[in-house]
Amino acid sequence: MAPTECRLYWHILSSRIHWLLKNLQVLSLRYCKALHSLPSAMTQLCSLRCFCLIGAEINHVPKVLADKNHLKELSLEWTEQREEKYQEEEVSNAEGVFEQLIPSRNLEALFIRLYFGRRYPTWFGTTYLCSLIHLTLRYSRSCVDLPPLGQLPNLKYLLIVRSYALTKVGPEFVGYRNRDPICSELVAFPKLEWLIIRDMPNWEEWSFFEEVEEFAVDEGREDGAAETRPEDAQSARLSLLPRFVMLRLEHCPKLRTLPRQVGEDTTNLKMLKLIGANNLKAVEDFPHLADLLLIEKCEGMERISNLPQVTKLHVHGCPNLSHVEGLGSLQQLWLGEDMQEVSSRWVPGLQVQHQRLHGEYLDVYTLSTS
């Protein structure tokens, strides 16, 4: 749509919306660069179900979405990313517009792309996103923290791609801090099933609880009771990811470790896929992982152990993987051609274990990596 057509269309929308578009269900404003504000009359689009705001240089919006109870899907995309630094006014404007786009509580799918503000809006939480099922965050250039998503009661699918400024994921992702009061029934990510995090070049740390910088380890308190570490107390009271099925981390080259709780608390975990996580050295202590472990191009990987329920293991591009053990339920081992030499250190042990437990040889296959 040409700029002049956009202006004419928006003039009509502003003046006659109350009867002309009262039954409109889908509104797409893709690359209407002549638009700089949305009319207040948009609040009368009571039947709106899908709203797409991509590539429009908007700097003012009315509270147009909060009462759109039929709106189930929302896509927001900022202007194309560029190499040079954004001006402070541009960043402030992006944050301000995003803050004003408060959606209906019935929203089920939200897609964010090319956002260059430094912070996510304050409405990212249970009050306004209580019905959200699917969330995608792509190409966030400047946000150093993820929004507090752990308390969203219906979130099932979460995709995070290219958050360039992110170096650490901590308790803010769950939605609370060490000193926040929490009840004994608190569950983090109560319905999350799939988490995919991809292309995070600067991400180094991942935890669910704040580290305790100063803690004296005593045999007991003066009253004779055993000393309880704060992080252990939190772990005991906070349930994590009870419906989690699949975790995929792809091209996160600086990530050092996986959180202990991902292995211990995810009782329904079926698939763990690690691709291009070169700084990870071990995958250990996943007692509930029940189907597939896939590790590709993780050059720093040295050890895989204590995964008693894994039935399929796929490995290639891991030249330093010298220890693989504790996979008592393994049925299929898939190895890349590049793994033949290093795997000779541990495949015989897996064969012996499988023969002892199941009375037959372990099936070993060659992966095609071309």
Short mmCIF file of C-alpha atoms in Angstrom, two decimals:
data_model
loop_
_atom_site.label_atom_id
_atom_site.label_comp_id
_atom_site.label_asym_id
_atom_site.label_seq_id
_atom_site.Cartn_x
_atom_site.Cartn_y
_atom_site.Cartn_z
CA MET A 1 0.00 0.00 0.00
CA ALA A 2 1.42 3.38 -1.00
CA PRO A 3 1.88 6.12 1.64
CA THR A 4 -0.89 8.28 0.15
CA GLU A 5 -3.23 5.31 0.17
CA CYS A 6 -2.30 4.64 3.80
CA ARG A 7 -3.13 8.21 4.80
CA LEU A 8 -6.47 8.10 2.96
CA TYR A 9 -7.33 4.72 4.43
CA TRP A 10 -6.47 5.90 7.92
CA HIS A 11 -8.56 9.03 7.49
CA ILE A 12 -11.56 6.87 6.60
CA LEU A 13 -10.81 4.53 9.49
CA SER A 14 -10.59 7.43 11.91
CA SER A 15 -13.86 9.06 10.88
CA ARG A 16 -16.19 6.20 10.00
CA ILE A 17 -14.86 3.21 11.91
CA HIS A 18 -17.88 2.91 14.18
CA TRP A 19 -20.01 1.44 11.42
CA LEU A 20 -17.72 0.73 8.44
CA LEU A 21 -15.43 -1.81 10.12
CA LYS A 22 -17.42 -2.97 13.10
CA ASN A 23 -17.12 -6.63 12.03
CA LEU A 24 -13.43 -6.51 11.03
CA GLN A 25 -11.54 -9.53 12.39
CA VAL A 26 -8.07 -9.23 10.81
CA LEU A 27 -6.08 -6.00 10.49
CA SER A 28 -2.58 -6.02 9.00
CA LEU A 29 -0.50 -2.83 8.89
CA ARG A 30 2.63 -4.14 7.18
CA TYR A 31 5.21 -1.53 6.20
CA CYS A 32 2.81 1.43 6.23
CA LYS A 33 5.74 3.75 6.83
CA ALA A 34 3.66 6.93 6.42
CA LEU A 35 1.71 6.03 9.56
CA HIS A 36 3.01 7.58 12.76
CA SER A 37 0.01 7.10 15.07
CA LEU A 38 -3.05 4.92 15.42
CA PRO A 39 -6.45 6.62 15.74
CA SER A 40 -8.40 6.42 18.96
CA ALA A 41 -11.36 5.15 16.92
CA MET A 42 -9.55 1.80 16.67
CA THR A 43 -10.91 1.05 20.12
CA GLN A 44 -14.26 0.43 18.41
CA LEU A 45 -12.99 -2.58 16.44
CA CYS A 46 -14.76 -4.90 18.82
CA SER A 47 -14.53 -8.01 16.59
CA LEU A 48 -10.77 -7.83 15.95
CA ARG A 49 -9.08 -11.23 16.26
CA CYS A 50 -5.69 -10.75 14.60
CA PHE A 51 -3.64 -7.53 14.52
CA CYS A 52 -0.31 -7.28 12.69
CA LEU A 53 1.85 -4.17 13.14
CA ILE A 54 5.03 -4.72 11.12
CA GLY A 55 7.39 -2.09 9.72
CA ALA A 56 5.15 0.89 10.52
CA GLU A 57 6.94 3.85 12.12
CA ILE A 58 4.39 4.34 14.88
CA ASN A 59 5.20 6.68 17.76
CA HIS A 60 1.78 6.93 19.38
CA VAL A 61 -0.96 4.39 19.98
CA PRO A 62 -4.19 4.65 21.96
CA LYS A 63 -5.12 1.94 24.44
CA VAL A 64 -6.53 0.04 21.53
CA LEU A 65 -6.01 -3.61 22.38
CA ALA A 66 -6.96 -4.13 26.01
CA ASP A 67 -10.70 -4.42 25.35
CA LYS A 68 -10.38 -6.58 22.20
CA ASN A 69 -11.63 -9.75 23.83
CA HIS A 70 -11.72 -11.64 20.53
CA LEU A 71 -8.07 -10.85 19.73
CA LYS A 72 -6.21 -14.16 19.96
CA GLU A 73 -3.01 -13.48 18.01
CA LEU A 74 -0.77 -10.40 17.96
CA SER A 75 2.35 -9.83 15.82
CA LEU A 76 4.58 -6.82 16.47
CA GLU A 77 7.64 -6.09 14.35
CA TRP A 78 9.87 -3.05 14.51
CA THR A 79 11.84 -1.54 11.61
CA GLU A 80 14.74 -3.42 10.07
CA GLN A 81 17.84 -3.73 12.22
CA ARG A 82 20.87 -1.72 11.22
CA GLU A 83 24.53 -1.78 12.12
CA GLU A 84 24.77 1.74 13.55
CA LYS A 85 23.56 2.49 17.06
CA TYR A 86 19.98 3.62 17.53
CA GLN A 87 19.46 7.16 18.78
CA GLU A 88 18.24 7.57 22.35
CA GLU A 89 15.00 9.10 21.10
CA GLU A 90 14.36 6.08 18.87
CA VAL A 91 14.96 3.66 21.74
CA SER A 92 12.71 5.64 24.08
CA ASN A 93 9.99 5.78 21.43
CA ALA A 94 10.16 2.01 20.86
CA GLU A 95 9.83 1.35 24.58
CA GLY A 96 6.95 3.82 24.92
CA VAL A 97 4.95 2.38 22.04
CA PHE A 98 5.46 -1.18 23.28
CA GLU A 99 4.32 -0.14 26.76
CA GLN A 100 1.06 1.22 25.33
CA LEU A 101 0.21 -1.93 23.37
CA ILE A 102 -1.44 -3.66 26.31
CA PRO A 103 -3.32 -6.66 24.91
CA SER A 104 -6.55 -8.29 25.94
CA ARG A 105 -6.36 -10.92 28.65
CA ASN A 106 -7.66 -13.42 26.09
CA LEU A 107 -4.54 -13.20 23.90
CA GLU A 108 -3.16 -16.67 23.10
CA ALA A 109 -0.23 -16.03 20.73
CA LEU A 110 2.27 -13.16 20.76
CA PHE A 111 5.11 -12.72 18.25
CA ILE A 112 7.75 -10.01 18.82
CA ARG A 113 10.44 -9.31 16.22
CA LEU A 114 13.27 -6.76 15.80
CA TYR A 115 12.49 -4.93 19.05
CA PHE A 116 15.38 -2.58 19.87
CA GLY A 117 14.28 -1.19 23.23
CA ARG A 118 16.34 -1.92 26.33
CA ARG A 119 13.48 -3.34 28.39
CA TYR A 120 10.28 -5.25 27.84
CA PRO A 121 6.98 -3.60 28.84
CA THR A 122 5.68 -3.88 32.38
CA TRP A 123 2.57 -5.73 31.21
CA PHE A 124 4.65 -8.86 30.45
CA GLY A 125 3.20 -10.88 33.31
CA THR A 126 0.22 -12.76 34.65
CA THR A 127 -2.18 -9.79 34.72
CA TYR A 128 -2.42 -9.32 30.96
CA LEU A 129 -0.91 -12.51 29.53
CA CYS A 130 -2.85 -14.99 31.62
CA SER A 131 -4.20 -16.83 28.54
CA LEU A 132 -0.98 -16.78 26.50
CA ILE A 133 -0.01 -20.16 25.01
CA HIS A 134 2.63 -19.31 22.40
CA LEU A 135 5.32 -16.62 22.72
CA THR A 136 8.09 -15.84 20.24
CA LEU A 137 10.83 -13.25 20.91
CA ARG A 138 13.08 -12.73 17.87
CA TYR A 139 16.02 -10.39 17.30
CA SER A 140 15.92 -8.33 20.49
CA ARG A 141 18.99 -6.16 20.08
CA SER A 142 19.35 -4.36 23.40
CA CYS A 143 17.38 -6.14 26.17
CA VAL A 144 19.80 -7.43 28.81
CA ASP A 145 17.09 -9.36 30.70
CA LEU A 146 14.30 -11.66 29.63
CA PRO A 147 10.79 -10.74 30.78
CA PRO A 148 9.34 -12.52 33.86
CA LEU A 149 7.58 -15.38 32.11
CA GLY A 150 7.73 -18.11 34.75
CA GLN A 151 4.37 -17.30 36.29
CA LEU A 152 2.35 -17.26 33.05
CA PRO A 153 -0.25 -19.93 33.84
CA ASN A 154 -0.93 -21.20 30.30
CA LEU A 155 2.32 -20.70 28.37
CA LYS A 156 3.18 -23.90 26.47
CA TYR A 157 5.58 -22.91 23.68
CA LEU A 158 8.42 -20.42 24.03
CA LEU A 159 10.90 -19.49 21.29
CA ILE A 160 13.76 -17.03 21.93
CA VAL A 161 16.06 -16.13 19.04
CA ARG A 162 19.02 -13.73 18.84
CA SER A 163 18.83 -11.70 22.03
CA TYR A 164 22.21 -10.14 21.37
CA ALA A 165 22.66 -8.21 24.64
CA LEU A 166 21.68 -11.11 26.88
CA THR A 167 24.58 -12.58 28.87
CA LYS A 168 22.76 -14.05 31.87
CA VAL A 169 19.37 -15.66 32.52
CA GLY A 170 18.47 -15.74 36.21
CA PRO A 171 15.57 -15.53 38.67
CA GLU A 172 14.01 -12.62 36.77
CA PHE A 173 13.03 -15.16 34.08
CA VAL A 174 11.13 -17.20 36.67
CA GLY A 175 9.52 -14.03 37.99
CA TYR A 176 10.89 -13.65 41.51
CA ARG A 177 14.06 -12.95 43.46
CA ASN A 178 15.65 -14.58 46.48
CA ARG A 179 14.11 -12.17 48.92
CA ASP A 180 10.60 -12.26 47.46
CA PRO A 181 8.06 -14.12 49.61
CA ILE A 182 6.79 -17.25 47.87
CA CYS A 183 4.11 -19.70 48.92
CA SER A 184 4.65 -23.44 49.21
CA GLU A 185 2.51 -24.09 46.11
CA LEU A 186 4.43 -21.84 43.69
CA VAL A 187 5.09 -23.46 40.32
CA ALA A 188 7.35 -21.89 37.70
CA PHE A 189 6.38 -22.41 34.07
CA PRO A 190 3.43 -24.60 35.10
CA LYS A 191 2.39 -25.61 31.55
CA LEU A 192 5.51 -24.97 29.46
CA GLU A 193 6.18 -27.92 27.16
CA TRP A 194 8.66 -26.66 24.54
CA LEU A 195 11.52 -24.22 25.03
CA ILE A 196 13.75 -23.36 22.07
CA ILE A 197 16.62 -20.88 22.51
CA ARG A 198 18.66 -20.19 19.39
CA ASP A 199 21.50 -18.01 18.13
CA MET A 200 22.50 -16.34 21.41
CA PRO A 201 26.12 -15.29 20.80
CA ASN A 202 26.78 -13.67 24.21
CA TRP A 203 24.73 -15.83 26.60
CA GLU A 204 27.02 -17.28 29.30
CA GLU A 205 25.01 -18.11 32.45
CA TRP A 206 21.67 -19.77 33.18
CA SER A 207 20.22 -20.24 36.64
CA PHE A 208 16.85 -20.19 38.36
CA PHE A 209 17.98 -18.93 41.77
CA GLU A 210 20.23 -16.09 42.86
CA GLU A 211 23.68 -17.10 43.99
CA VAL A 212 24.32 -16.59 47.69
CA GLU A 213 27.56 -14.67 47.91
CA GLU A 214 28.18 -15.08 51.60
CA PHE A 215 27.08 -18.16 53.50
CA ALA A 216 28.78 -19.79 56.47
CA VAL A 217 28.42 -23.56 56.41
CA ASP A 218 27.87 -24.68 60.00
CA GLU A 219 27.17 -28.13 61.33
CA GLY A 220 24.11 -26.75 63.06
CA ARG A 221 22.52 -23.68 64.52
CA GLU A 222 22.67 -22.79 68.20
CA ASP A 223 19.25 -24.34 68.73
CA GLY A 224 20.53 -27.65 67.39
CA ALA A 225 18.63 -27.54 64.10
CA ALA A 226 20.47 -28.25 60.89
CA GLU A 227 21.52 -25.25 58.86
CA THR A 228 19.51 -24.79 55.64
CA ARG A 229 21.05 -23.14 52.64
CA PRO A 230 18.77 -20.45 51.19
CA GLU A 231 19.00 -21.82 47.67
CA ASP A 232 18.07 -25.31 48.92
CA ALA A 233 15.07 -23.92 50.78
CA GLN A 234 13.88 -22.22 47.63
CA SER A 235 14.40 -25.31 45.54
CA ALA A 236 12.31 -27.31 47.99
CA ARG A 237 9.44 -24.84 47.83
CA LEU A 238 9.48 -24.03 44.13
CA SER A 239 8.32 -26.53 41.54
CA LEU A 240 9.87 -26.06 38.10
CA LEU A 241 8.62 -27.05 34.65
CA PRO A 242 6.28 -29.90 35.67
CA ARG A 243 5.05 -30.46 32.06
CA PHE A 244 8.31 -29.78 30.24
CA VAL A 245 8.82 -32.11 27.24
CA MET A 246 11.51 -30.63 24.97
CA LEU A 247 14.51 -28.33 25.38
CA ARG A 248 16.51 -27.25 22.33
CA LEU A 249 19.55 -24.99 22.62
CA GLU A 250 21.14 -24.08 19.31
CA HIS A 251 24.21 -21.93 18.62
CA CYS A 252 24.76 -20.66 22.15
CA PRO A 253 28.58 -20.82 22.03
CA LYS A 254 29.35 -19.19 25.39
CA LEU A 255 26.83 -20.98 27.64
CA ARG A 256 28.86 -22.74 30.33
CA THR A 257 26.42 -25.05 32.14
CA LEU A 258 22.81 -26.17 32.25
CA PRO A 259 20.86 -25.41 35.44
CA ARG A 260 20.83 -28.29 37.89
CA GLN A 261 17.05 -28.00 38.24
CA VAL A 262 16.48 -28.66 34.53
CA GLY A 263 17.77 -32.16 35.11
CA GLU A 264 16.28 -32.80 38.52
CA ASP A 265 12.80 -31.25 38.29
CA THR A 266 11.68 -31.95 34.71
CA THR A 267 9.95 -35.26 35.33
CA ASN A 268 8.27 -35.35 31.89
CA LEU A 269 11.30 -34.39 29.78
CA LYS A 270 11.48 -36.43 26.57
CA MET A 271 13.99 -34.62 24.32
CA LEU A 272 17.15 -32.63 24.97
CA LYS A 273 18.87 -31.18 21.89
CA LEU A 274 22.16 -29.28 22.13
CA ILE A 275 23.60 -27.88 18.90
CA GLY A 276 26.62 -25.61 18.66
CA ALA A 277 26.98 -25.14 22.43
CA ASN A 278 30.77 -25.21 22.32
CA ASN A 279 31.39 -24.17 25.92
CA LEU A 280 29.30 -26.91 27.54
CA LYS A 281 31.54 -29.61 28.97
CA ALA A 282 29.04 -32.09 30.40
CA VAL A 283 25.48 -33.37 30.30
CA GLU A 284 24.95 -35.14 33.60
CA ASP A 285 22.22 -36.11 36.06
CA PHE A 286 19.06 -36.07 33.96
CA PRO A 287 17.26 -38.94 35.70
CA HIS A 288 13.92 -38.28 33.97
CA LEU A 289 15.02 -37.65 30.36
CA ALA A 290 13.16 -40.52 28.73
CA ASP A 291 13.67 -40.52 24.96
CA LEU A 292 16.29 -38.60 22.95
CA LEU A 293 19.56 -36.85 23.72
CA LEU A 294 21.01 -35.14 20.64
CA ILE A 295 24.38 -33.39 20.79
CA GLU A 296 25.83 -31.83 17.66
CA LYS A 297 28.89 -29.66 17.12
CA CYS A 298 29.60 -29.17 20.82
CA GLU A 299 33.38 -29.12 20.61
CA GLY A 300 33.93 -28.66 24.35
CA MET A 301 31.70 -31.59 25.39
CA GLU A 302 33.71 -34.07 27.48
CA ARG A 303 31.22 -36.14 29.46
CA ILE A 304 27.72 -37.65 29.28
CA SER A 305 26.63 -39.55 32.38
CA ASN A 306 23.73 -40.60 34.58
CA LEU A 307 20.87 -40.51 32.09
CA PRO A 308 19.25 -43.81 33.08
CA GLN A 309 16.10 -43.51 30.96
CA VAL A 310 17.48 -42.19 27.65
CA THR A 311 16.71 -44.64 24.83
CA LYS A 312 18.34 -42.83 21.86
CA LEU A 313 21.65 -40.95 21.76
CA HIS A 314 22.74 -38.97 18.68
CA VAL A 315 26.26 -37.49 18.69
CA HIS A 316 28.48 -35.86 16.12
CA GLY A 317 30.97 -33.01 16.05
CA CYS A 318 32.14 -33.64 19.64
CA PRO A 319 35.86 -34.46 19.30
CA ASN A 320 36.56 -34.27 23.05
CA LEU A 321 33.76 -36.53 24.28
CA SER A 322 35.84 -39.04 26.23
CA HIS A 323 33.32 -40.37 28.80
CA VAL A 324 29.81 -41.73 28.19
CA GLU A 325 28.29 -43.85 30.94
CA GLY A 326 25.20 -44.43 33.03
CA LEU A 327 22.74 -44.92 30.14
CA GLY A 328 21.13 -48.15 31.24
CA SER A 329 18.04 -47.88 29.00
CA LEU A 330 19.89 -46.96 25.79
CA GLN A 331 18.53 -48.82 22.75
CA GLN A 332 20.01 -46.88 19.82
CA LEU A 333 23.36 -45.11 19.48
CA TRP A 334 23.83 -42.87 16.44
CA LEU A 335 27.36 -41.58 15.77
CA GLY A 336 28.68 -39.20 13.14
CA GLU A 337 31.54 -40.42 11.00
CA ASP A 338 33.82 -37.98 12.82
CA MET A 339 33.11 -39.75 16.14
CA GLN A 340 34.60 -43.15 15.27
CA GLU A 341 37.96 -42.64 16.98
CA VAL A 342 36.89 -40.88 20.17
CA SER A 343 33.86 -43.14 20.64
CA SER A 344 36.13 -46.20 20.76
CA ARG A 345 36.91 -45.16 24.35
CA TRP A 346 33.36 -45.68 25.57
CA VAL A 347 31.29 -47.68 23.07
CA PRO A 348 32.71 -51.02 24.34
CA GLY A 349 31.59 -50.14 27.86
CA LEU A 350 28.10 -49.31 26.65
CA GLN A 351 28.00 -52.62 24.76
CA VAL A 352 28.99 -54.57 27.85
CA GLN A 353 26.40 -52.76 29.96
CA HIS A 354 23.66 -53.34 27.38
CA GLN A 355 24.54 -57.03 27.06
CA ARG A 356 24.44 -57.45 30.83
CA LEU A 357 21.12 -55.60 31.29
CA HIS A 358 19.24 -56.68 28.18
CA GLY A 359 20.96 -59.81 26.92
CA GLU A 360 21.70 -58.41 23.46
CA TYR A 361 24.06 -56.08 21.64
CA LEU A 362 23.43 -52.35 21.50
CA ASP A 363 22.35 -51.07 18.08
CA VAL A 364 24.98 -48.63 16.77
CA TYR A 365 24.30 -46.60 13.61
CA THR A 366 26.24 -44.09 11.54
CA LEU A 367 24.77 -40.62 11.15
CA SER A 368 24.89 -38.99 7.75
CA THR A 369 26.28 -35.49 8.35
CA SER A 370 26.64 -34.36 4.75
#
